[in-house]
Amino acid sequence: MSKRLLYILAVFFVCLSCSNQKKDSIENKIEALVSQMTLKEKIGQMNQLTGMGLHADMQNQIKAGNVGSILNETDPKIINELQKIAVTQTRLGIPLVFARDVIHGFKTIFPIPLGQSCSWNPQLVEDAARIAAVEATSTGIRWTFAPMIDITRDPRWGRIAESCGEDPYLTSVMGVAMVKGFQGDKLSNSTSMAACTKHFVGYGASESGKDYNATFIPETQMRDIFLPSFKAAVEAGVATTMCAYNDVNGVPASGNVYLNRTVLRNEWKFDGIMVSDWNSIRQMKVQGVCANLEDAAKLASDAAVDMDMMGMAYIDSLETCVKSGKVSEKQVDESVRNILRLKFRLGLFDNPYVKIESKSVFYSENALAKAKQAAIESAVLLKNNNHILPLSEKIKSVAVIGPMSDAPADQLGTWVFDSDPDHSITPLMAIKKKYGSKLKIFAEKGLSYSRDTNPAGITKAVAIARKADVILYFAGEEAILSGEAHCRADISLPGAQSELLNQLKKTGKPVITIFMAGRPLTIENELNQSDAVFYAFQGGTMAGPALADLIFGKAVPSGKLTTTFPRMVGQIPVYYSHRNSGRPAHNILLISDIKIGAEQTSLGNTSYHLDAGDKSLFSFGFGLSYTTFSYSAVKLSKSKISENETITAECTITNTGKVTGMEVTQLYICDPVATLAQPVRELKGFQKITLNPGESKTVKFNLTSKQLGFWHQDNTYRTEPGEFRVWISANSQTGEYKSFNLTD
Ligand code: NOJ
């Protein structure tokens, strides 16, 4: 062995032992503490309470050792006071960890996560989470209940706003980006906060898109669709996870021994905290699986739930469970270890207090610039007839209309407890500021909020619209219409917004509609009434400047949808990666075309809805630009691979238009013959590239045989030999595939 090799090996072993020692030293400290703790102190660590300021009750609970963590306390002075009680007035001085829902920003608000996912830009998403962490930790909050990485295919569900959409791969990538952003380089840095992947698991499948509802998820689907984003986050080092409210096939997630213990802990070796959702342990009684609180506490503890968020189930009854032998103290110790581990990892034993800086870190120039970029890249251009966008310099006047045109709070979206809408820049403000001196701007909301039906406003808005060259119509949903427990059975545009659009259309002026909403809405009619359409979701603090830049061509749209948009609510669930039926849709005869008294046989007898056909309004991955891109045929590096080999797929993309633009290129595969029918296409990779006019770039994707497998009914993940199809395309519906073979 050469000297150099010996040296490298020696360094390697020294490093390895250092890192083991470090790990050991945390584990040793944990053991030392646990061995000194009384059962009551242990259970106290497992209790999370909501903030009450400096209320005497809270102080007494901390002194009594009944609190391990506090959520929703955001005043740094109070945080330090409460921490001081924990550190100096309890027997073992174990610090508290302060938590908050920092979902898409703390003060500076970024687009709702569903919007951010449409950027297909993980670095931008990571940066947004980093900025949120810097702002939030400055107040002493070191734990966020984000990212939400539930897969959902139901826009009725209000929490779709918090998700990254319908696809497991994309959600995994975005979830990991958020975890990295929140947690930073090292959890013990003062600007790092523990991330919390939620909701484990299956919450996005709540029946009928109604919050907290039951889910029915076969094991293979659980493994292929709902678990991968959580696994990816565990592999990326996520510090905590939260269990869901729903039941999975009848077993509540808060008491799901199989998913929480067997899969998350034992298979994936997750050693962070699992926190319950708010009161979700106690709620298992109502869900119908526990007769009393003791049973609920036992079930949750058996299911490896370490901390009880505001349910008081552990504090009220875990001690009795241990004393009666229903729960072993060993099991309680496991949870306490996980909780202490987080506190050590966050460095709270060494630095329990937040340093209160005299200079605020909120709404920094950098944060606002990133928030604007994120809002730009989140907006999806859905229609642009006759290239009406970007607006021509020749335009002399615009009418800015609609309830979302100047709605500082609503453009922030759901889960923004800490932000100040006074910092929001609305589209109207941005357009006035930037173009007020060059253009005549007429402004009239028409409807004062999204559900408004007052016709008086419509008349006024139409009157001013007539005076302008172009109408910019900002429609959508108020923030309150999406988010937790804010589900809708009818996902059309609320209030009289469609009527207002009809009236605007009748003026004969070009209408550009910009939707700012928390979910995909059924907008087929509105799409037809508009000359151009942006879907901008709720874009956050800087939504206005971002949209102004897009409308006037200072920025080029690059967002692509991460959920399929249904034409009608009855199509739900509708998603790109469906399986083929034995009778894929063809010979479509719509209800309007069926002759009276026609024979059953006149119908195609294939898989579609008589009134909706088989197509969604827009598919996953779709989005237009101000330029155009052409895709070459896909080239594969080999015609066959064997197990453990990699194949490379490549494609050359050319900017065939006149402006520089960014394109999201998407890699899909299909396994056309398998023992379990597989999706017609599945996303396996993507790259966002920038191309100047006329420029070409070749994108290359490596596909490993491991990415070709799926979960089988015997609960193993494996590939099956045979043909695989590969697309590199602009969205989930276009492109030609190339095939290769996976050999035995
Ligand atoms: C309930 C929600 O389901 C969860 O996502 C959130 O983190 C907690 N409440 C705490 O606010």
PDB file of N, CA and C in Angstrom, residues 123-212:
ATOM      1  N   GLN A 123     -33.488  25.366  -5.882  1.00  0.00           N
ATOM      2  CA  GLN A 123     -32.572  26.296  -5.207  1.00  0.00           C
ATOM      3  C   GLN A 123     -33.342  27.514  -4.689  1.00  0.00           C
ATOM      4  N   LEU A 124     -34.267  27.991  -5.512  1.00  0.00           N
ATOM      5  CA  LEU A 124     -35.071  29.154  -5.108  1.00  0.00           C
ATOM      6  C   LEU A 124     -35.944  28.793  -3.896  1.00  0.00           C
ATOM      7  N   VAL A 125     -36.469  27.582  -3.929  1.00  0.00           N
ATOM      8  CA  VAL A 125     -37.319  27.112  -2.828  1.00  0.00           C
ATOM      9  C   VAL A 125     -36.483  26.971  -1.545  1.00  0.00           C
ATOM     10  N   GLU A 126     -35.260  26.477  -1.697  1.00  0.00           N
ATOM     11  CA  GLU A 126     -34.363  26.372  -0.531  1.00  0.00           C
ATOM     12  C   GLU A 126     -34.038  27.765   0.011  1.00  0.00           C
ATOM     13  N   ASP A 127     -33.748  28.687  -0.893  1.00  0.00           N
ATOM     14  CA  ASP A 127     -33.423  30.057  -0.463  1.00  0.00           C
ATOM     15  C   ASP A 127     -34.594  30.682   0.293  1.00  0.00           C
ATOM     16  N   ALA A 128     -35.807  30.420  -0.187  1.00  0.00           N
ATOM     17  CA  ALA A 128     -36.995  30.991   0.478  1.00  0.00           C
ATOM     18  C   ALA A 128     -37.098  30.458   1.907  1.00  0.00           C
ATOM     19  N   ALA A 129     -36.872  29.152   2.072  1.00  0.00           N
ATOM     20  CA  ALA A 129     -36.945  28.565   3.413  1.00  0.00           C
ATOM     21  C   ALA A 129     -35.824  29.109   4.296  1.00  0.00           C
ATOM     22  N   ARG A 130     -34.657  29.332   3.706  1.00  0.00           N
ATOM     23  CA  ARG A 130     -33.522  29.887   4.476  1.00  0.00           C
ATOM     24  C   ARG A 130     -33.882  31.280   5.003  1.00  0.00           C
ATOM     25  N   ILE A 131     -34.458  32.086   4.131  1.00  0.00           N
ATOM     26  CA  ILE A 131     -34.824  33.444   4.549  1.00  0.00           C
ATOM     27  C   ILE A 131     -35.882  33.385   5.656  1.00  0.00           C
ATOM     28  N   ALA A 132     -36.842  32.485   5.488  1.00  0.00           N
ATOM     29  CA  ALA A 132     -37.878  32.334   6.519  1.00  0.00           C
ATOM     30  C   ALA A 132     -37.223  31.944   7.845  1.00  0.00           C
ATOM     31  N   ALA A 133     -36.220  31.058   7.780  1.00  0.00           N
ATOM     32  CA  ALA A 133     -35.550  30.610   9.007  1.00  0.00           C
ATOM     33  C   ALA A 133     -34.785  31.757   9.659  1.00  0.00           C
ATOM     34  N   VAL A 134     -34.103  32.545   8.849  1.00  0.00           N
ATOM     35  CA  VAL A 134     -33.345  33.674   9.409  1.00  0.00           C
ATOM     36  C   VAL A 134     -34.302  34.627  10.124  1.00  0.00           C
ATOM     37  N   GLU A 135     -35.433  34.906   9.481  1.00  0.00           N
ATOM     38  CA  GLU A 135     -36.385  35.840  10.112  1.00  0.00           C
ATOM     39  C   GLU A 135     -36.985  35.234  11.385  1.00  0.00           C
ATOM     40  N   ALA A 136     -37.412  33.976  11.297  1.00  0.00           N
ATOM     41  CA  ALA A 136     -38.118  33.367  12.436  1.00  0.00           C
ATOM     42  C   ALA A 136     -37.185  33.128  13.626  1.00  0.00           C
ATOM     43  N   THR A 137     -35.962  32.668  13.349  1.00  0.00           N
ATOM     44  CA  THR A 137     -35.056  32.369  14.476  1.00  0.00           C
ATOM     45  C   THR A 137     -34.638  33.643  15.204  1.00  0.00           C
ATOM     46  N   SER A 138     -34.745  34.776  14.547  1.00  0.00           N
ATOM     47  CA  SER A 138     -34.366  36.019  15.239  1.00  0.00           C
ATOM     48  C   SER A 138     -35.304  36.307  16.407  1.00  0.00           C
ATOM     49  N   THR A 139     -36.439  35.606  16.437  1.00  0.00           N
ATOM     50  CA  THR A 139     -37.352  35.795  17.567  1.00  0.00           C
ATOM     51  C   THR A 139     -37.244  34.638  18.566  1.00  0.00           C
ATOM     52  N   GLY A 140     -36.401  33.675  18.267  1.00  0.00           N
ATOM     53  CA  GLY A 140     -36.222  32.555  19.197  1.00  0.00           C
ATOM     54  C   GLY A 140     -36.958  31.289  18.785  1.00  0.00           C
ATOM     55  N   ILE A 141     -37.649  31.327  17.645  1.00  0.00           N
ATOM     56  CA  ILE A 141     -38.339  30.114  17.186  1.00  0.00           C
ATOM     57  C   ILE A 141     -37.307  29.224  16.495  1.00  0.00           C
ATOM     58  N   ARG A 142     -37.180  27.984  16.976  1.00  0.00           N
ATOM     59  CA  ARG A 142     -36.162  27.108  16.411  1.00  0.00           C
ATOM     60  C   ARG A 142     -36.759  25.851  15.782  1.00  0.00           C
ATOM     61  N   TRP A 143     -38.081  25.846  15.636  1.00  0.00           N
ATOM     62  CA  TRP A 143     -38.716  24.638  15.090  1.00  0.00           C
ATOM     63  C   TRP A 143     -39.907  25.092  14.251  1.00  0.00           C
ATOM     64  N   THR A 144     -39.908  24.732  12.988  1.00  0.00           N
ATOM     65  CA  THR A 144     -41.072  25.061  12.159  1.00  0.00           C
ATOM     66  C   THR A 144     -41.839  23.795  11.795  1.00  0.00           C
ATOM     67  N   PHE A 145     -43.143  23.917  11.694  1.00  0.00           N
ATOM     68  CA  PHE A 145     -43.966  22.783  11.258  1.00  0.00           C
ATOM     69  C   PHE A 145     -44.096  22.823   9.739  1.00  0.00           C
ATOM     70  N   ALA A 146     -43.008  22.677   9.067  1.00  0.00           N
ATOM     71  CA  ALA A 146     -42.970  22.672   7.603  1.00  0.00           C
ATOM     72  C   ALA A 146     -41.720  21.902   7.190  1.00  0.00           C
ATOM     73  N   PRO A 147     -41.652  21.344   6.019  1.00  0.00           N
ATOM     74  CA  PRO A 147     -42.611  21.479   4.924  1.00  0.00           C
ATOM     75  C   PRO A 147     -43.754  20.461   4.991  1.00  0.00           C
ATOM     76  N   MET A 148     -44.886  20.877   4.413  1.00  0.00           N
ATOM     77  CA  MET A 148     -45.978  19.933   4.219  1.00  0.00           C
ATOM     78  C   MET A 148     -45.727  19.230   2.893  1.00  0.00           C
ATOM     79  N   ILE A 149     -45.488  17.943   2.963  1.00  0.00           N
ATOM     80  CA  ILE A 149     -45.132  17.221   1.727  1.00  0.00           C
ATOM     81  C   ILE A 149     -46.159  16.132   1.425  1.00  0.00           C
ATOM     82  N   ASP A 150     -47.396  16.414   1.821  1.00  0.00           N
ATOM     83  CA  ASP A 150     -48.481  15.493   1.477  1.00  0.00           C
ATOM     84  C   ASP A 150     -48.739  15.567  -0.022  1.00  0.00           C
ATOM     85  N   ILE A 151     -48.883  14.420  -0.625  1.00  0.00           N
ATOM     86  CA  ILE A 151     -49.258  14.387  -2.042  1.00  0.00           C
ATOM     87  C   ILE A 151     -50.769  14.555  -2.103  1.00  0.00           C
ATOM     88  N   THR A 152     -51.235  15.424  -2.969  1.00  0.00           N
ATOM     89  CA  THR A 152     -52.684  15.547  -3.095  1.00  0.00           C
ATOM     90  C   THR A 152     -53.110  15.710  -4.543  1.00  0.00           C
ATOM     91  N   ARG A 153     -54.221  15.110  -4.827  1.00  0.00           N
ATOM     92  CA  ARG A 153     -54.750  15.136  -6.189  1.00  0.00           C
ATOM     93  C   ARG A 153     -56.169  15.667  -6.136  1.00  0.00           C
ATOM     94  N   ASP A 154     -56.418  16.490  -5.129  1.00  0.00           N
ATOM     95  CA  ASP A 154     -57.774  16.966  -4.907  1.00  0.00           C
ATOM     96  C   ASP A 154     -57.791  18.456  -4.581  1.00  0.00           C
ATOM     97  N   PRO A 155     -58.093  19.285  -5.587  1.00  0.00           N
ATOM     98  CA  PRO A 155     -58.080  20.733  -5.341  1.00  0.00           C
ATOM     99  C   PRO A 155     -59.215  21.225  -4.448  1.00  0.00           C
ATOM    100  N   ARG A 156     -60.151  20.361  -4.127  1.00  0.00           N
ATOM    101  CA  ARG A 156     -61.171  20.778  -3.168  1.00  0.00           C
ATOM    102  C   ARG A 156     -60.546  20.920  -1.789  1.00  0.00           C
ATOM    103  N   TRP A 157     -59.547  20.114  -1.521  1.00  0.00           N
ATOM    104  CA  TRP A 157     -58.874  20.110  -0.221  1.00  0.00           C
ATOM    105  C   TRP A 157     -58.145  21.437  -0.031  1.00  0.00           C
ATOM    106  N   GLY A 158     -58.513  22.172   1.021  1.00  0.00           N
ATOM    107  CA  GLY A 158     -57.939  23.510   1.220  1.00  0.00           C
ATOM    108  C   GLY A 158     -56.439  23.493   1.399  1.00  0.00           C
ATOM    109  N   ARG A 159     -55.922  22.364   1.879  1.00  0.00           N
ATOM    110  CA  ARG A 159     -54.495  22.322   2.169  1.00  0.00           C
ATOM    111  C   ARG A 159     -53.647  22.029   0.949  1.00  0.00           C
ATOM    112  N   ILE A 160     -54.297  21.928  -0.214  1.00  0.00           N
ATOM    113  CA  ILE A 160     -53.502  21.784  -1.438  1.00  0.00           C
ATOM    114  C   ILE A 160     -52.582  23.005  -1.578  1.00  0.00           C
ATOM    115  N   ALA A 161     -53.032  24.139  -1.017  1.00  0.00           N
ATOM    116  CA  ALA A 161     -52.232  25.365  -1.070  1.00  0.00           C
ATOM    117  C   ALA A 161     -50.856  25.176  -0.440  1.00  0.00           C
ATOM    118  N   GLU A 162     -50.807  24.338   0.604  1.00  0.00           N
ATOM    119  CA  GLU A 162     -49.555  24.132   1.347  1.00  0.00           C
ATOM    120  C   GLU A 162     -48.707  23.029   0.749  1.00  0.00           C
ATOM    121  N   SER A 163     -49.218  22.382  -0.294  1.00  0.00           N
ATOM    122  CA  SER A 163     -48.523  21.207  -0.827  1.00  0.00           C
ATOM    123  C   SER A 163     -47.668  21.582  -2.031  1.00  0.00           C
ATOM    124  N   CYS A 164     -46.911  20.611  -2.494  1.00  0.00           N
ATOM    125  CA  CYS A 164     -46.153  20.821  -3.733  1.00  0.00           C
ATOM    126  C   CYS A 164     -46.849  20.111  -4.885  1.00  0.00           C
ATOM    127  N   GLY A 165     -48.126  19.803  -4.699  1.00  0.00           N
ATOM    128  CA  GLY A 165     -48.894  19.273  -5.815  1.00  0.00           C
ATOM    129  C   GLY A 165     -49.048  17.769  -5.811  1.00  0.00           C
ATOM    130  N   GLU A 166     -49.188  17.220  -7.020  1.00  0.00           N
ATOM    131  CA  GLU A 166     -49.658  15.839  -7.132  1.00  0.00           C
ATOM    132  C   GLU A 166     -48.557  14.790  -7.288  1.00  0.00           C
ATOM    133  N   ASP A 167     -47.322  15.232  -7.484  1.00  0.00           N
ATOM    134  CA  ASP A 167     -46.319  14.247  -7.888  1.00  0.00           C
ATOM    135  C   ASP A 167     -45.320  13.903  -6.775  1.00  0.00           C
ATOM    136  N   PRO A 168     -45.104  12.601  -6.531  1.00  0.00           N
ATOM    137  CA  PRO A 168     -44.183  12.207  -5.458  1.00  0.00           C
ATOM    138  C   PRO A 168     -42.728  12.637  -5.701  1.00  0.00           C
ATOM    139  N   TYR A 169     -42.284  12.558  -6.941  1.00  0.00           N
ATOM    140  CA  TYR A 169     -40.878  12.905  -7.200  1.00  0.00           C
ATOM    141  C   TYR A 169     -40.653  14.404  -6.996  1.00  0.00           C
ATOM    142  N   LEU A 170     -41.488  15.209  -7.617  1.00  0.00           N
ATOM    143  CA  LEU A 170     -41.334  16.663  -7.493  1.00  0.00           C
ATOM    144  C   LEU A 170     -41.461  17.086  -6.028  1.00  0.00           C
ATOM    145  N   THR A 171     -42.423  16.489  -5.332  1.00  0.00           N
ATOM    146  CA  THR A 171     -42.612  16.841  -3.919  1.00  0.00           C
ATOM    147  C   THR A 171     -41.386  16.444  -3.103  1.00  0.00           C
ATOM    148  N   SER A 172     -40.779  15.308  -3.444  1.00  0.00           N
ATOM    149  CA  SER A 172     -39.567  14.895  -2.717  1.00  0.00           C
ATOM    150  C   SER A 172     -38.468  15.936  -2.907  1.00  0.00           C
ATOM    151  N   VAL A 173     -38.271  16.363  -4.144  1.00  0.00           N
ATOM    152  CA  VAL A 173     -37.191  17.313  -4.420  1.00  0.00           C
ATOM    153  C   VAL A 173     -37.460  18.639  -3.705  1.00  0.00           C
ATOM    154  N   MET A 174     -38.684  19.123  -3.808  1.00  0.00           N
ATOM    155  CA  MET A 174     -39.016  20.409  -3.188  1.00  0.00           C
ATOM    156  C   MET A 174     -38.994  20.298  -1.662  1.00  0.00           C
ATOM    157  N   GLY A 175     -39.471  19.169  -1.142  1.00  0.00           N
ATOM    158  CA  GLY A 175     -39.471  18.974   0.313  1.00  0.00           C
ATOM    159  C   GLY A 175     -38.044  18.991   0.856  1.00  0.00           C
ATOM    160  N   VAL A 176     -37.158  18.286   0.171  1.00  0.00           N
ATOM    161  CA  VAL A 176     -35.760  18.253   0.607  1.00  0.00           C
ATOM    162  C   VAL A 176     -35.164  19.662   0.540  1.00  0.00           C
ATOM    163  N   ALA A 177     -35.504  20.404  -0.512  1.00  0.00           N
ATOM    164  CA  ALA A 177     -34.987  21.777  -0.639  1.00  0.00           C
ATOM    165  C   ALA A 177     -35.441  22.621   0.562  1.00  0.00           C
ATOM    166  N   MET A 178     -36.696  22.460   0.949  1.00  0.00           N
ATOM    167  CA  MET A 178     -37.192  23.239   2.094  1.00  0.00           C
ATOM    168  C   MET A 178     -36.513  22.804   3.394  1.00  0.00           C
ATOM    169  N   VAL A 179     -36.355  21.497   3.559  1.00  0.00           N
ATOM    170  CA  VAL A 179     -35.675  21.001   4.771  1.00  0.00           C
ATOM    171  C   VAL A 179     -34.278  21.620   4.849  1.00  0.00           C
ATOM    172  N   LYS A 180     -33.563  21.594   3.734  1.00  0.00           N
ATOM    173  CA  LYS A 180     -32.201  22.150   3.732  1.00  0.00           C
ATOM    174  C   LYS A 180     -32.228  23.633   4.071  1.00  0.00           C
ATOM    175  N   GLY A 181     -33.184  24.342   3.486  1.00  0.00           N
ATOM    176  CA  GLY A 181     -33.271  25.782   3.721  1.00  0.00           C
ATOM    177  C   GLY A 181     -33.561  26.093   5.182  1.00  0.00           C
ATOM    178  N   PHE A 182     -34.516  25.393   5.769  1.00  0.00           N
ATOM    179  CA  PHE A 182     -34.859  25.661   7.175  1.00  0.00           C
ATOM    180  C   PHE A 182     -33.707  25.270   8.094  1.00  0.00           C
ATOM    181  N   GLN A 183     -33.140  24.101   7.851  1.00  0.00           N
ATOM    182  CA  GLN A 183     -32.159  23.566   8.806  1.00  0.00           C
ATOM    183  C   GLN A 183     -30.756  24.139   8.600  1.00  0.00           C
ATOM    184  N   GLY A 184     -30.502  24.734   7.430  1.00  0.00           N
ATOM    185  CA  GLY A 184     -29.183  25.330   7.183  1.00  0.00           C
ATOM    186  C   GLY A 184     -28.082  24.287   7.211  1.00  0.00           C
ATOM    187  N   ASP A 185     -26.831  24.771   7.327  1.00  0.00           N
ATOM    188  CA  ASP A 185     -25.689  23.845   7.270  1.00  0.00           C
ATOM    189  C   ASP A 185     -25.620  22.967   8.502  1.00  0.00           C
ATOM    190  N   LYS A 186     -25.990  23.537   9.631  1.00  0.00           N
ATOM    191  CA  LYS A 186     -25.829  22.816  10.895  1.00  0.00           C
ATOM    192  C   LYS A 186     -26.964  23.235  11.805  1.00  0.00           C
ATOM    193  N   LEU A 187     -27.648  22.275  12.391  1.00  0.00           N
ATOM    194  CA  LEU A 187     -28.813  22.630  13.225  1.00  0.00           C
ATOM    195  C   LEU A 187     -28.452  23.535  14.393  1.00  0.00           C
ATOM    196  N   SER A 188     -27.193  23.436  14.863  1.00  0.00           N
ATOM    197  CA  SER A 188     -26.844  24.224  16.045  1.00  0.00           C
ATOM    198  C   SER A 188     -26.567  25.688  15.723  1.00  0.00           C
ATOM    199  N   ASN A 189     -26.506  26.055  14.440  1.00  0.00           N
ATOM    200  CA  ASN A 189     -26.345  27.477  14.121  1.00  0.00           C
ATOM    201  C   ASN A 189     -27.572  28.245  14.587  1.00  0.00           C
ATOM    202  N   SER A 190     -27.349  29.473  14.998  1.00  0.00           N
ATOM    203  CA  SER A 190     -28.472  30.187  15.614  1.00  0.00           C
ATOM    204  C   SER A 190     -29.579  30.527  14.606  1.00  0.00           C
ATOM    205  N   THR A 191     -29.271  30.516  13.316  1.00  0.00           N
ATOM    206  CA  THR A 191     -30.341  30.795  12.346  1.00  0.00           C
ATOM    207  C   THR A 191     -30.947  29.509  11.776  1.00  0.00           C
ATOM    208  N   SER A 192     -30.589  28.377  12.342  1.00  0.00           N
ATOM    209  CA  SER A 192     -31.176  27.124  11.841  1.00  0.00           C
ATOM    210  C   SER A 192     -32.410  26.773  12.641  1.00  0.00           C
ATOM    211  N   MET A 193     -33.374  26.243  11.970  1.00  0.00           N
ATOM    212  CA  MET A 193     -34.543  25.739  12.687  1.00  0.00           C
ATOM    213  C   MET A 193     -34.826  24.306  12.239  1.00  0.00           C
ATOM    214  N   ALA A 194     -35.312  23.512  13.192  1.00  0.00           N
ATOM    215  CA  ALA A 194     -35.654  22.138  12.855  1.00  0.00           C
ATOM    216  C   ALA A 194     -36.853  22.166  11.918  1.00  0.00           C
ATOM    217  N   ALA A 195     -36.752  21.436  10.827  1.00  0.00           N
ATOM    218  CA  ALA A 195     -37.904  21.308   9.934  1.00  0.00           C
ATOM    219  C   ALA A 195     -38.787  20.174  10.433  1.00  0.00           C
ATOM    220  N   CYS A 196     -40.014  20.133   9.966  1.00  0.00           N
ATOM    221  CA  CYS A 196     -40.944  19.076  10.375  1.00  0.00           C
ATOM    222  C   CYS A 196     -41.759  18.663   9.155  1.00  0.00           C
ATOM    223  N   THR A 197     -41.477  17.487   8.633  1.00  0.00           N
ATOM    224  CA  THR A 197     -42.258  17.028   7.495  1.00  0.00           C
ATOM    225  C   THR A 197     -43.628  16.584   8.003  1.00  0.00           C
ATOM    226  N   LYS A 198     -44.636  16.973   7.277  1.00  0.00           N
ATOM    227  CA  LYS A 198     -45.989  16.617   7.732  1.00  0.00           C
ATOM    228  C   LYS A 198     -46.854  16.415   6.512  1.00  0.00           C
ATOM    229  N   HIS A 199     -47.938  15.684   6.622  1.00  0.00           N
ATOM    230  CA  HIS A 199     -48.461  15.044   7.818  1.00  0.00           C
ATOM    231  C   HIS A 199     -48.363  13.561   7.548  1.00  0.00           C
ATOM    232  N   PHE A 200     -47.694  12.866   8.443  1.00  0.00           N
ATOM    233  CA  PHE A 200     -47.402  11.456   8.224  1.00  0.00           C
ATOM    234  C   PHE A 200     -48.645  10.632   8.576  1.00  0.00           C
ATOM    235  N   VAL A 201     -49.346  10.073   7.656  1.00  0.00           N
ATOM    236  CA  VAL A 201     -49.137  10.136   6.239  1.00  0.00           C
ATOM    237  C   VAL A 201     -50.465   9.831   5.535  1.00  0.00           C
ATOM    238  N   GLY A 202     -50.567  10.351   4.320  1.00  0.00           N
ATOM    239  CA  GLY A 202     -51.762  10.078   3.529  1.00  0.00           C
ATOM    240  C   GLY A 202     -52.836  11.153   3.641  1.00  0.00           C
ATOM    241  N   TYR A 203     -52.526  12.233   4.380  1.00  0.00           N
ATOM    242  CA  TYR A 203     -53.525  13.277   4.656  1.00  0.00           C
ATOM    243  C   TYR A 203     -54.105  13.880   3.364  1.00  0.00           C
ATOM    244  N   GLY A 204     -53.276  13.969   2.329  1.00  0.00           N
ATOM    245  CA  GLY A 204     -53.718  14.569   1.065  1.00  0.00           C
ATOM    246  C   GLY A 204     -54.757  13.736   0.344  1.00  0.00           C
ATOM    247  N   ALA A 205     -54.986  12.511   0.831  1.00  0.00           N
ATOM    248  CA  ALA A 205     -55.979  11.646   0.180  1.00  0.00           C
ATOM    249  C   ALA A 205     -57.313  11.696   0.911  1.00  0.00           C
ATOM    250  N   SER A 206     -57.493  12.656   1.819  1.00  0.00           N
ATOM    251  CA  SER A 206     -58.735  12.749   2.594  1.00  0.00           C
ATOM    252  C   SER A 206     -59.934  12.667   1.655  1.00  0.00           C
ATOM    253  N   GLU A 207     -60.841  11.771   1.966  1.00  0.00           N
ATOM    254  CA  GLU A 207     -61.976  11.505   1.070  1.00  0.00           C
ATOM    255  C   GLU A 207     -62.759  12.767   0.764  1.00  0.00           C
ATOM    256  N   SER A 208     -63.108  12.944  -0.464  1.00  0.00           N
ATOM    257  CA  SER A 208     -63.876  14.069  -1.017  1.00  0.00           C
ATOM    258  C   SER A 208     -63.210  15.414  -0.765  1.00  0.00           C
ATOM    259  N   GLY A 209     -61.923  15.392  -0.504  1.00  0.00           N
ATOM    260  CA  GLY A 209     -61.191  16.645  -0.319  1.00  0.00           C
ATOM    261  C   GLY A 209     -61.654  17.399   0.905  1.00  0.00           C
ATOM    262  N   LYS A 210     -62.227  16.668   1.850  1.00  0.00           N
ATOM    263  CA  LYS A 210     -62.751  17.315   3.061  1.00  0.00           C
ATOM    264  C   LYS A 210     -61.744  17.083   4.176  1.00  0.00           C
ATOM    265  N   ASP A 211     -61.366  18.166   4.830  1.00  0.00           N
ATOM    266  CA  ASP A 211     -60.253  18.071   5.767  1.00  0.00           C
ATOM    267  C   ASP A 211     -60.509  17.059   6.882  1.00  0.00           C
ATOM    268  N   TYR A 212     -59.448  16.439   7.321  1.00  0.00           N
ATOM    269  CA  TYR A 212     -59.416  15.485   8.437  1.00  0.00           C
ATOM    270  C   TYR A 212     -60.111  14.166   8.104  1.00  0.00           C
TER     271      TYR A 212
END
